[in-house]
């Protein structure tokens, strides 16, 4: 593949959009092709020291719904994903976690978006501060048993796809840990 042109059509602090043209391996020209650039992001299925899953609930304007999600957010430029998720968890929830375990990486929509999301399992969470929310954030926290959280996942109540994937991997990791005891 060879990019033959790339023009930015919008630059914003949260994303940029560009119009590309490229040539495929077979020599076909694709023009235009639109790409939305986003920073790297991360999310974590979080377990408190009482073994409860910590969710955040917030309104998501593009789908006009308040939904249950995992905590997470954008990673700062130059910040390691593990450090970024620890910071995001502290800011969104006020919880600090004794262990943050990498689970994988995913691309939400690689046909349009250029970023990746790192997935984590955070355990041993304790409330250490209040929330430090951005001006545009209104986030409430919801604590749930592991069984109820798994039911939410299986009943398709977690509609944020990257968060559902994170939960799938987190439950898989927790199930493997149980088998080793």
Coordinates of N, CA and C in Angstrom, one line a residue:
X1 N 0.8 -1.2 0.0 CA 0.0 0.0 0.0 C 0.9 1.2 0.0
X2 N 0.4 2.3 -0.7 CA 1.2 3.5 -0.8 C 0.2 4.7 -0.7
X3 N 0.5 5.5 0.3 CA -0.4 6.7 0.5 C 0.1 7.7 -0.5
X4 N -0.8 8.3 -1.3 CA -0.4 9.3 -2.3 C -0.8 10.7 -1.9
X5 N -1.7 10.8 -1.0 CA -2.1 12.2 -0.5 C -2.7 12.0 0.9
X6 N -2.6 13.0 1.7 CA -3.2 13.0 3.1 C -3.4 14.4 3.5
X7 N -4.7 14.8 3.6 CA -5.0 16.2 3.9 C -5.9 16.2 5.2
X8 N -5.5 17.0 6.1 CA -6.3 17.2 7.3 C -7.6 18.0 7.1
X9 N -8.7 17.5 7.4 CA -10.0 18.3 7.2 C -10.5 18.9 8.6
X10 N -10.0 18.4 9.7 CA -10.3 18.9 11.0 C -9.3 18.5 12.0
X11 N -8.9 19.5 12.9 CA -8.0 19.2 14.0 C -8.7 19.7 15.3
X12 N -8.8 18.8 16.2 CA -9.4 19.1 17.5 C -8.5 18.5 18.6
X13 N -8.6 18.9 19.8 CA -7.8 18.3 20.9 C -8.1 16.9 21.1
X14 N -9.3 16.4 20.8 CA -9.7 15.0 21.1 C -9.5 14.1 19.9
X15 N -9.6 14.7 18.7 CA -9.4 13.8 17.5 C -9.1 14.7 16.3
X16 N -8.5 14.1 15.3 CA -8.3 14.8 14.0 C -9.0 13.9 12.9
X17 N -9.3 14.6 11.8 CA -9.9 13.8 10.7 C -9.1 14.2 9.4
X18 N -8.9 13.2 8.6 CA -8.1 13.5 7.4 C -8.7 12.7 6.2
X19 N -8.4 13.2 5.1 CA -8.9 12.6 3.8 C -7.6 12.1 3.1
X20 N -7.5 10.8 2.9 CA -6.3 10.2 2.3 C -6.7 9.7 0.9
X21 N -5.7 9.4 0.1 CA -5.8 8.7 -1.1 C -4.6 7.7 -1.1
X22 N -4.9 6.5 -1.5 CA -3.8 5.5 -1.5 C -3.9 4.5 -2.7
X23 N -2.8 3.8 -2.9 CA -2.8 2.8 -4.0 C -2.7 1.5 -3.3
X24 N -3.6 0.5 -3.7 CA -3.5 -0.8 -3.2 C -2.4 -1.6 -3.8
X25 N -2.2 -2.8 -3.2 CA -1.1 -3.7 -3.8 C -1.4 -4.1 -5.2
X26 N -2.7 -4.1 -5.6 CA -3.1 -4.5 -7.0 C -3.1 -3.3 -7.9
X27 N -2.7 -2.1 -7.4 CA -2.6 -0.9 -8.2 C -3.9 -0.1 -8.3
X28 N -4.9 -0.4 -7.6 CA -6.1 0.3 -7.5 C -6.0 1.6 -6.7
X29 N -6.4 2.7 -7.2 CA -6.4 4.0 -6.4 C -7.7 4.1 -5.6
X30 N -7.6 4.3 -4.3 CA -8.7 4.5 -3.4 C -8.7 6.0 -3.0
X31 N -9.7 6.7 -3.4 CA -9.7 8.2 -3.2 C -11.2 8.6 -3.2
X32 N -11.7 9.1 -2.2 CA -11.1 9.4 -0.9 C -11.2 8.3 0.1
X33 N -10.4 8.3 1.1 CA -10.5 7.4 2.3 C -10.4 8.2 3.5
X34 N -11.4 8.2 4.4 CA -11.4 9.1 5.5 C -10.9 8.3 6.8
X35 N -10.1 9.0 7.5 CA -9.5 8.4 8.8 C -9.7 9.4 9.9
X36 N -10.1 8.9 11.0 CA -10.2 9.7 12.3 C -9.1 9.2 13.2
X37 N -8.3 10.2 13.5 CA -7.1 9.9 14.4 C -7.5 10.2 15.9
X38 N -7.3 9.2 16.7 CA -7.6 9.3 18.1 C -6.3 8.9 18.9
X39 N -6.2 9.5 20.1 CA -5.1 9.0 21.0 C -5.3 7.6 21.4
X40 N -4.2 6.9 21.8 CA -4.3 5.6 22.4 C -5.2 5.7 23.7
X41 N -6.0 4.7 23.9 CA -6.8 4.7 25.1 C -6.6 3.4 25.9
X42 N -7.2 3.3 27.1 CA -7.1 2.1 27.9 C -8.4 2.0 28.7
X43 N -8.8 0.8 29.1 CA -9.8 0.6 30.0 C -9.5 -0.6 30.9
X44 N -10.1 -0.7 32.0 CA -9.8 -1.8 33.0 C -11.1 -2.3 33.6
X45 N -11.2 -3.7 33.8 CA -12.2 -4.2 34.7 C -11.5 -4.2 36.0
X46 N -12.2 -3.5 36.9 CA -11.6 -3.1 38.2 C -12.3 -3.9 39.4
X47 N -11.5 -4.6 40.2 CA -12.0 -5.3 41.4 C -11.5 -4.5 42.6
X48 N -12.5 -4.3 43.5 CA -12.1 -3.6 44.7 C -11.5 -4.7 45.7
X49 N -11.0 -4.2 46.8 CA -10.5 -5.2 47.8 C -11.6 -6.1 48.4
X50 N -12.9 -5.7 48.2 CA -14.0 -6.6 48.6 C -14.5 -7.4 47.4
X51 N -13.7 -7.5 46.3 CA -14.0 -8.3 45.2 C -15.3 -7.9 44.4
X52 N -15.5 -6.6 44.4 CA -16.7 -6.1 43.7 C -16.1 -5.4 42.4
X53 N -16.9 -5.6 41.3 CA -16.5 -4.9 40.1 C -17.0 -3.5 40.1
X54 N -16.0 -2.6 39.8 CA -16.3 -1.1 39.8 C -16.6 -0.7 38.4
X55 N -17.9 -0.3 38.1 CA -18.3 0.3 36.9 C -18.4 1.8 37.0
X56 N -18.4 2.5 35.9 CA -18.8 3.9 35.8 C -20.1 4.0 34.9
X57 N -20.9 4.9 35.3 CA -22.1 5.1 34.5 C -22.1 6.6 34.0
X58 N -22.3 6.7 32.7 CA -22.3 8.1 32.2 C -23.1 8.2 30.9
X59 N -23.6 9.4 30.6 CA -24.3 9.7 29.4 C -23.4 9.7 28.2
X60 N -23.7 9.0 27.1 CA -22.9 9.0 25.9 C -23.8 9.7 24.8
X61 N -23.5 10.9 24.5 CA -24.3 11.7 23.5 C -24.5 11.0 22.2
X62 N -23.4 10.4 21.5 CA -23.6 9.9 20.2 C -24.7 8.8 20.1
X63 N -25.0 8.1 21.2 CA -26.0 7.1 21.2 C -27.2 7.5 22.1
X64 N -27.2 8.7 22.7 CA -28.3 9.3 23.5 C -28.7 8.4 24.6
X65 N -27.7 7.8 25.3 CA -28.0 6.9 26.4 C -27.0 7.0 27.5
X66 N -27.5 6.8 28.7 CA -26.6 6.6 29.9 C -26.3 5.1 29.9
X67 N -25.0 4.8 29.9 CA -24.6 3.4 29.9 C -23.6 3.0 31.0
X68 N -23.5 1.8 31.3 CA -22.6 1.2 32.2 C -21.3 0.9 31.5
X69 N -20.2 1.3 32.0 CA -18.9 1.1 31.3 C -17.8 0.8 32.3
X70 N -16.7 0.4 31.8 CA -15.5 0.2 32.6 C -14.8 1.6 32.7
X71 N -14.1 1.9 33.8 CA -13.3 3.1 33.8 C -12.2 3.0 32.8
X72 N -11.8 4.2 32.3 CA -10.7 4.3 31.4 C -10.7 5.6 30.7
X73 N -9.8 5.8 29.7 CA -9.7 7.0 29.0 C -8.5 7.0 28.1
X74 N -8.1 8.2 27.6 CA -7.0 8.4 26.7 C -5.7 8.4 27.5
X75 N -4.7 7.9 26.9 CA -3.3 7.8 27.4 C -2.6 9.1 26.9
X76 N -1.9 9.8 27.8 CA -1.2 11.0 27.4 C 0.0 10.7 26.5
X77 N 0.4 11.6 25.6 CA 1.5 11.4 24.7 C 2.8 11.0 25.6
X78 N 3.4 9.9 25.2 CA 4.6 9.5 25.9 C 4.4 8.7 27.2
X79 N 3.1 8.6 27.6 CA 2.8 7.9 28.8 C 2.6 6.4 28.5
X80 N 3.2 5.5 29.4 CA 3.0 4.1 29.2 C 1.6 3.7 29.5
X81 N 1.0 2.8 28.8 CA -0.4 2.4 29.0 C -0.7 2.0 30.5
X82 N 0.2 1.3 31.1 CA 0.0 0.9 32.5 C -0.1 2.1 33.4
X83 N 0.7 3.1 33.2 CA 0.7 4.3 34.0 C -0.6 5.1 33.7
X84 N -0.9 5.2 32.4 CA -2.1 5.9 32.0 C -3.4 5.4 32.5
X85 N -3.5 4.0 32.6 CA -4.8 3.5 33.1 C -4.8 3.7 34.6
X86 N -3.7 3.6 35.3 CA -3.7 3.9 36.8 C -4.1 5.3 37.0
X87 N -3.6 6.2 36.2 CA -4.0 7.7 36.4 C -5.5 7.8 36.1
X88 N -6.0 7.2 35.0 CA -7.4 7.4 34.6 C -8.3 6.8 35.7
X89 N -7.9 5.6 36.3 CA -8.7 5.0 37.3 C -8.8 5.9 38.5
X90 N -7.7 6.5 38.9 CA -7.7 7.4 40.0 C -8.5 8.6 39.8
X91 N -8.4 9.2 38.6 CA -9.2 10.4 38.3 C -10.7 10.1 38.2
X92 N -11.1 9.0 37.5 CA -12.5 8.8 37.3 C -13.2 8.2 38.5
X93 N -12.5 7.4 39.4 CA -13.1 6.7 40.4 C -12.6 7.1 41.8
X94 N -11.4 7.6 41.9 CA -10.8 7.9 43.2 C -10.2 6.6 43.9
X95 N -10.2 5.5 43.1 CA -9.6 4.3 43.6 C -8.2 4.1 43.1
X96 N -7.4 3.5 44.0 CA -6.0 3.1 43.6 C -6.0 1.5 43.7
X97 N -5.3 0.9 42.8 CA -5.3 -0.6 42.7 C -3.9 -1.1 42.9
X98 N -3.9 -2.2 43.7 CA -2.6 -2.8 44.0 C -1.9 -3.6 42.9
X99 N -2.8 -4.0 41.9 CA -2.2 -4.8 40.8 C -3.0 -4.3 39.5
X100 N -2.2 -4.1 38.4 CA -2.8 -3.8 37.1 C -2.2 -4.8 36.1
X101 N -3.0 -5.7 35.6 CA -2.6 -6.8 34.8 C -3.0 -6.5 33.3
X102 N -2.0 -6.5 32.4 CA -2.4 -6.3 31.0 C -3.1 -7.6 30.4
X103 N -4.2 -7.3 29.7 CA -5.0 -8.4 29.1 C -4.8 -8.5 27.6
X104 N -4.5 -7.4 26.9 CA -4.4 -7.3 25.5 C -4.6 -6.0 24.9
X105 N -4.8 -5.9 23.6 CA -5.0 -4.7 22.9 C -6.0 -4.9 21.8
X106 N -6.8 -3.9 21.5 CA -7.8 -4.0 20.5 C -7.9 -2.7 19.7
X107 N -8.4 -2.9 18.5 CA -8.7 -1.7 17.6 C -10.2 -1.7 17.4
X108 N -10.8 -0.6 17.9 CA -12.3 -0.5 17.9 C -12.9 -0.6 16.5
X109 N -12.4 0.2 15.6 CA -12.9 0.2 14.3 C -11.8 0.6 13.3
X110 N -11.0 -0.3 13.0 CA -9.8 0.0 12.1 C -10.1 0.4 10.7
X111 N -11.4 0.3 10.3 CA -11.8 0.8 9.0 C -11.9 2.3 9.0
X112 N -12.0 2.9 10.2 CA -12.2 4.4 10.3 C -11.2 5.0 11.3
X113 N -11.0 4.3 12.4 CA -10.2 4.9 13.5 C -8.8 4.3 13.5
X114 N -7.8 5.1 13.9 CA -6.4 4.7 13.8 C -5.9 4.3 15.1
X115 N -6.6 4.3 16.2 CA -6.1 4.1 17.5 C -6.3 2.7 18.0
X116 N -5.6 2.3 19.1 CA -5.7 1.1 19.8 C -6.2 1.4 21.2
X117 N -6.8 0.4 21.8 CA -7.2 0.4 23.2 C -6.5 -0.7 24.0
X118 N -5.8 -0.4 25.1 CA -5.2 -1.4 25.9 C -6.2 -1.8 27.0
X119 N -6.2 -3.1 27.2 CA -7.2 -3.7 28.1 C -6.5 -4.2 29.4
X120 N -7.0 -4.0 30.5 CA -6.4 -4.4 31.8 C -7.4 -5.0 32.8
X121 N -6.9 -5.7 33.7 CA -7.6 -6.2 34.9 C -6.9 -5.5 36.1
X122 N -7.6 -4.7 36.8 CA -7.1 -4.0 38.0 C -7.7 -4.7 39.3
X123 N -6.8 -5.0 40.2 CA -7.3 -5.7 41.4 C -6.9 -5.0 42.7
X124 N -7.5 -5.3 43.8 CA -7.1 -4.8 45.1 C -7.4 -3.3 45.2
X125 N -8.5 -2.8 44.6 CA -8.9 -1.4 44.6 C -9.4 -0.9 46.0
X126 N -8.8 0.2 46.4 CA -9.3 0.9 47.6 C -9.5 2.4 47.3
X127 N -10.6 2.9 47.9 CA -10.9 4.3 47.7 C -9.9 5.2 48.4
X128 N -9.1 6.0 47.7 CA -8.1 6.8 48.3 C -8.3 8.3 48.1
X129 N -9.1 8.7 47.2 CA -9.4 10.2 46.9 C -10.8 10.3 46.4
X130 N -11.2 11.5 46.2 CA -12.4 11.8 45.4 C -12.2 11.7 44.0
X131 N -13.2 11.8 43.2 CA -13.0 11.8 41.7 C -12.4 13.2 41.3
X132 N -11.6 13.1 40.2 CA -11.0 14.3 39.6 C -11.4 14.3 38.2
X133 N -12.7 14.7 37.9 CA -13.3 14.6 36.6 C -13.0 15.8 35.8
X134 N -12.9 15.6 34.4 CA -12.8 16.7 33.5 C -14.1 17.5 33.5
X135 N -14.1 18.7 33.0 CA -15.3 19.6 33.0 C -16.5 19.0 32.3
X136 N -16.2 18.2 31.3 CA -17.3 17.6 30.5 C -17.8 16.2 31.0
X137 N -17.2 15.7 32.1 CA -17.6 14.4 32.7 C -18.5 14.5 33.8
X138 N -19.5 13.7 33.8 CA -20.5 13.5 34.9 C -20.6 12.0 35.0
X139 N -19.8 11.4 36.0 CA -19.6 10.0 36.1 C -20.1 9.6 37.5
X140 N -21.0 8.6 37.5 CA -21.3 8.0 38.8 C -20.7 6.6 38.8
X141 N -20.5 6.1 40.0 CA -19.8 4.8 40.1 C -20.9 3.7 40.6
X142 N -20.7 2.5 40.1 CA -21.6 1.4 40.4 C -20.8 0.2 40.8
X143 N -21.0 -0.3 42.0 CA -20.3 -1.5 42.5 C -21.2 -2.7 42.3
X144 N -20.6 -3.8 41.9 CA -21.4 -5.0 41.5 C -20.6 -6.3 41.9
X145 N -21.3 -7.3 42.3 CA -20.6 -8.6 42.5 C -20.1 -9.1 41.2
X146 N -19.1 -10.0 41.3 CA -18.5 -10.6 40.1 C -19.6 -11.4 39.3
X147 N -20.5 -12.1 40.0 CA -21.6 -12.8 39.4 C -22.5 -11.9 38.6
X148 N -22.9 -10.8 39.3 CA -23.8 -9.8 38.6 C -23.1 -9.2 37.4
X149 N -21.8 -8.9 37.6 CA -21.1 -8.3 36.4 C -21.0 -9.2 35.3
X150 N -20.8 -10.5 35.5 CA -20.7 -11.5 34.5 C -22.1 -11.6 33.8
X151 N -23.1 -11.5 34.6 CA -24.5 -11.6 34.0 C -24.8 -10.4 33.1
X152 N -24.3 -9.2 33.6 CA -24.5 -8.0 32.7 C -23.8 -8.2 31.4
X153 N -22.6 -8.8 31.4 CA -21.9 -9.1 30.2 C -22.6 -10.1 29.3
X154 N -23.0 -11.2 29.9 CA -23.7 -12.2 29.1 C -25.1 -11.8 28.6
X155 N -25.7 -10.9 29.3 CA -27.1 -10.4 28.9 C -27.0 -9.2 28.0
X156 N -25.8 -8.9 27.5 CA -25.6 -7.9 26.5 C -26.0 -6.5 27.1
X157 N -25.7 -6.3 28.4 CA -26.0 -5.0 29.0 C -24.8 -4.1 28.9
X158 N -23.6 -4.6 28.6 CA -22.4 -3.8 28.4 C -22.3 -3.6 26.9
X159 N -22.7 -2.4 26.4 CA -22.8 -2.2 25.0 C -21.5 -1.6 24.4
X160 N -20.7 -1.1 25.3 CA -19.4 -0.5 24.8 C -18.5 -1.7 24.4
X161 N -18.3 -1.9 23.2 CA -17.7 -3.2 22.7 C -16.3 -3.4 23.2
X162 N -15.5 -2.4 23.4 CA -14.1 -2.6 23.9 C -14.2 -3.0 25.4
X163 N -15.1 -2.5 26.1 CA -15.3 -2.8 27.5 C -15.8 -4.2 27.7
X164 N -16.7 -4.6 26.8 CA -17.2 -6.0 26.8 C -16.1 -7.0 26.6
X165 N -15.2 -6.6 25.6 CA -14.1 -7.5 25.3 C -13.1 -7.5 26.5
X166 N -12.9 -6.4 27.1 CA -12.0 -6.4 28.3 C -12.6 -7.3 29.4
X167 N -13.9 -7.2 29.6 CA -14.5 -8.0 30.6 C -14.4 -9.5 30.3
X168 N -14.5 -9.8 29.0 CA -14.4 -11.2 28.6 C -13.0 -11.7 29.0
X169 N -12.0 -11.0 28.6 CA -10.6 -11.4 28.9 C -10.3 -11.4 30.4
X170 N -10.9 -10.4 31.1 CA -10.7 -10.4 32.6 C -11.3 -11.6 33.3
X171 N -12.5 -11.9 32.9 CA -13.1 -13.1 33.5 C -12.4 -14.4 33.1
X172 N -11.8 -14.4 31.9 CA -11.0 -15.6 31.5 C -9.8 -15.7 32.4
X173 N -9.1 -14.5 32.7 CA -7.9 -14.5 33.5 C -8.3 -14.9 34.9
X174 N -9.4 -14.4 35.4 CA -9.8 -14.7 36.8 C -10.2 -16.2 36.9
X175 N -10.8 -16.8 35.9 CA -11.1 -18.2 35.9 C -9.9 -19.1 35.9
X176 N -8.9 -18.6 35.2 CA -7.6 -19.4 35.1 C -6.9 -19.3 36.5
X177 N -7.0 -18.2 37.2 CA -6.4 -18.0 38.5 C -7.0 -19.0 39.5
X178 N -8.3 -19.2 39.4 CA -9.1 -20.1 40.3 C -8.6 -21.5 40.1
X179 N -8.3 -21.9 38.8 CA -7.9 -23.3 38.5 C -6.5 -23.6 39.1
X180 N -5.7 -22.6 39.4 CA -4.4 -22.8 39.9 C -4.3 -23.0 41.4
X181 N -5.5 -22.8 42.1 CA -5.5 -23.0 43.5 C -5.9 -24.4 43.9

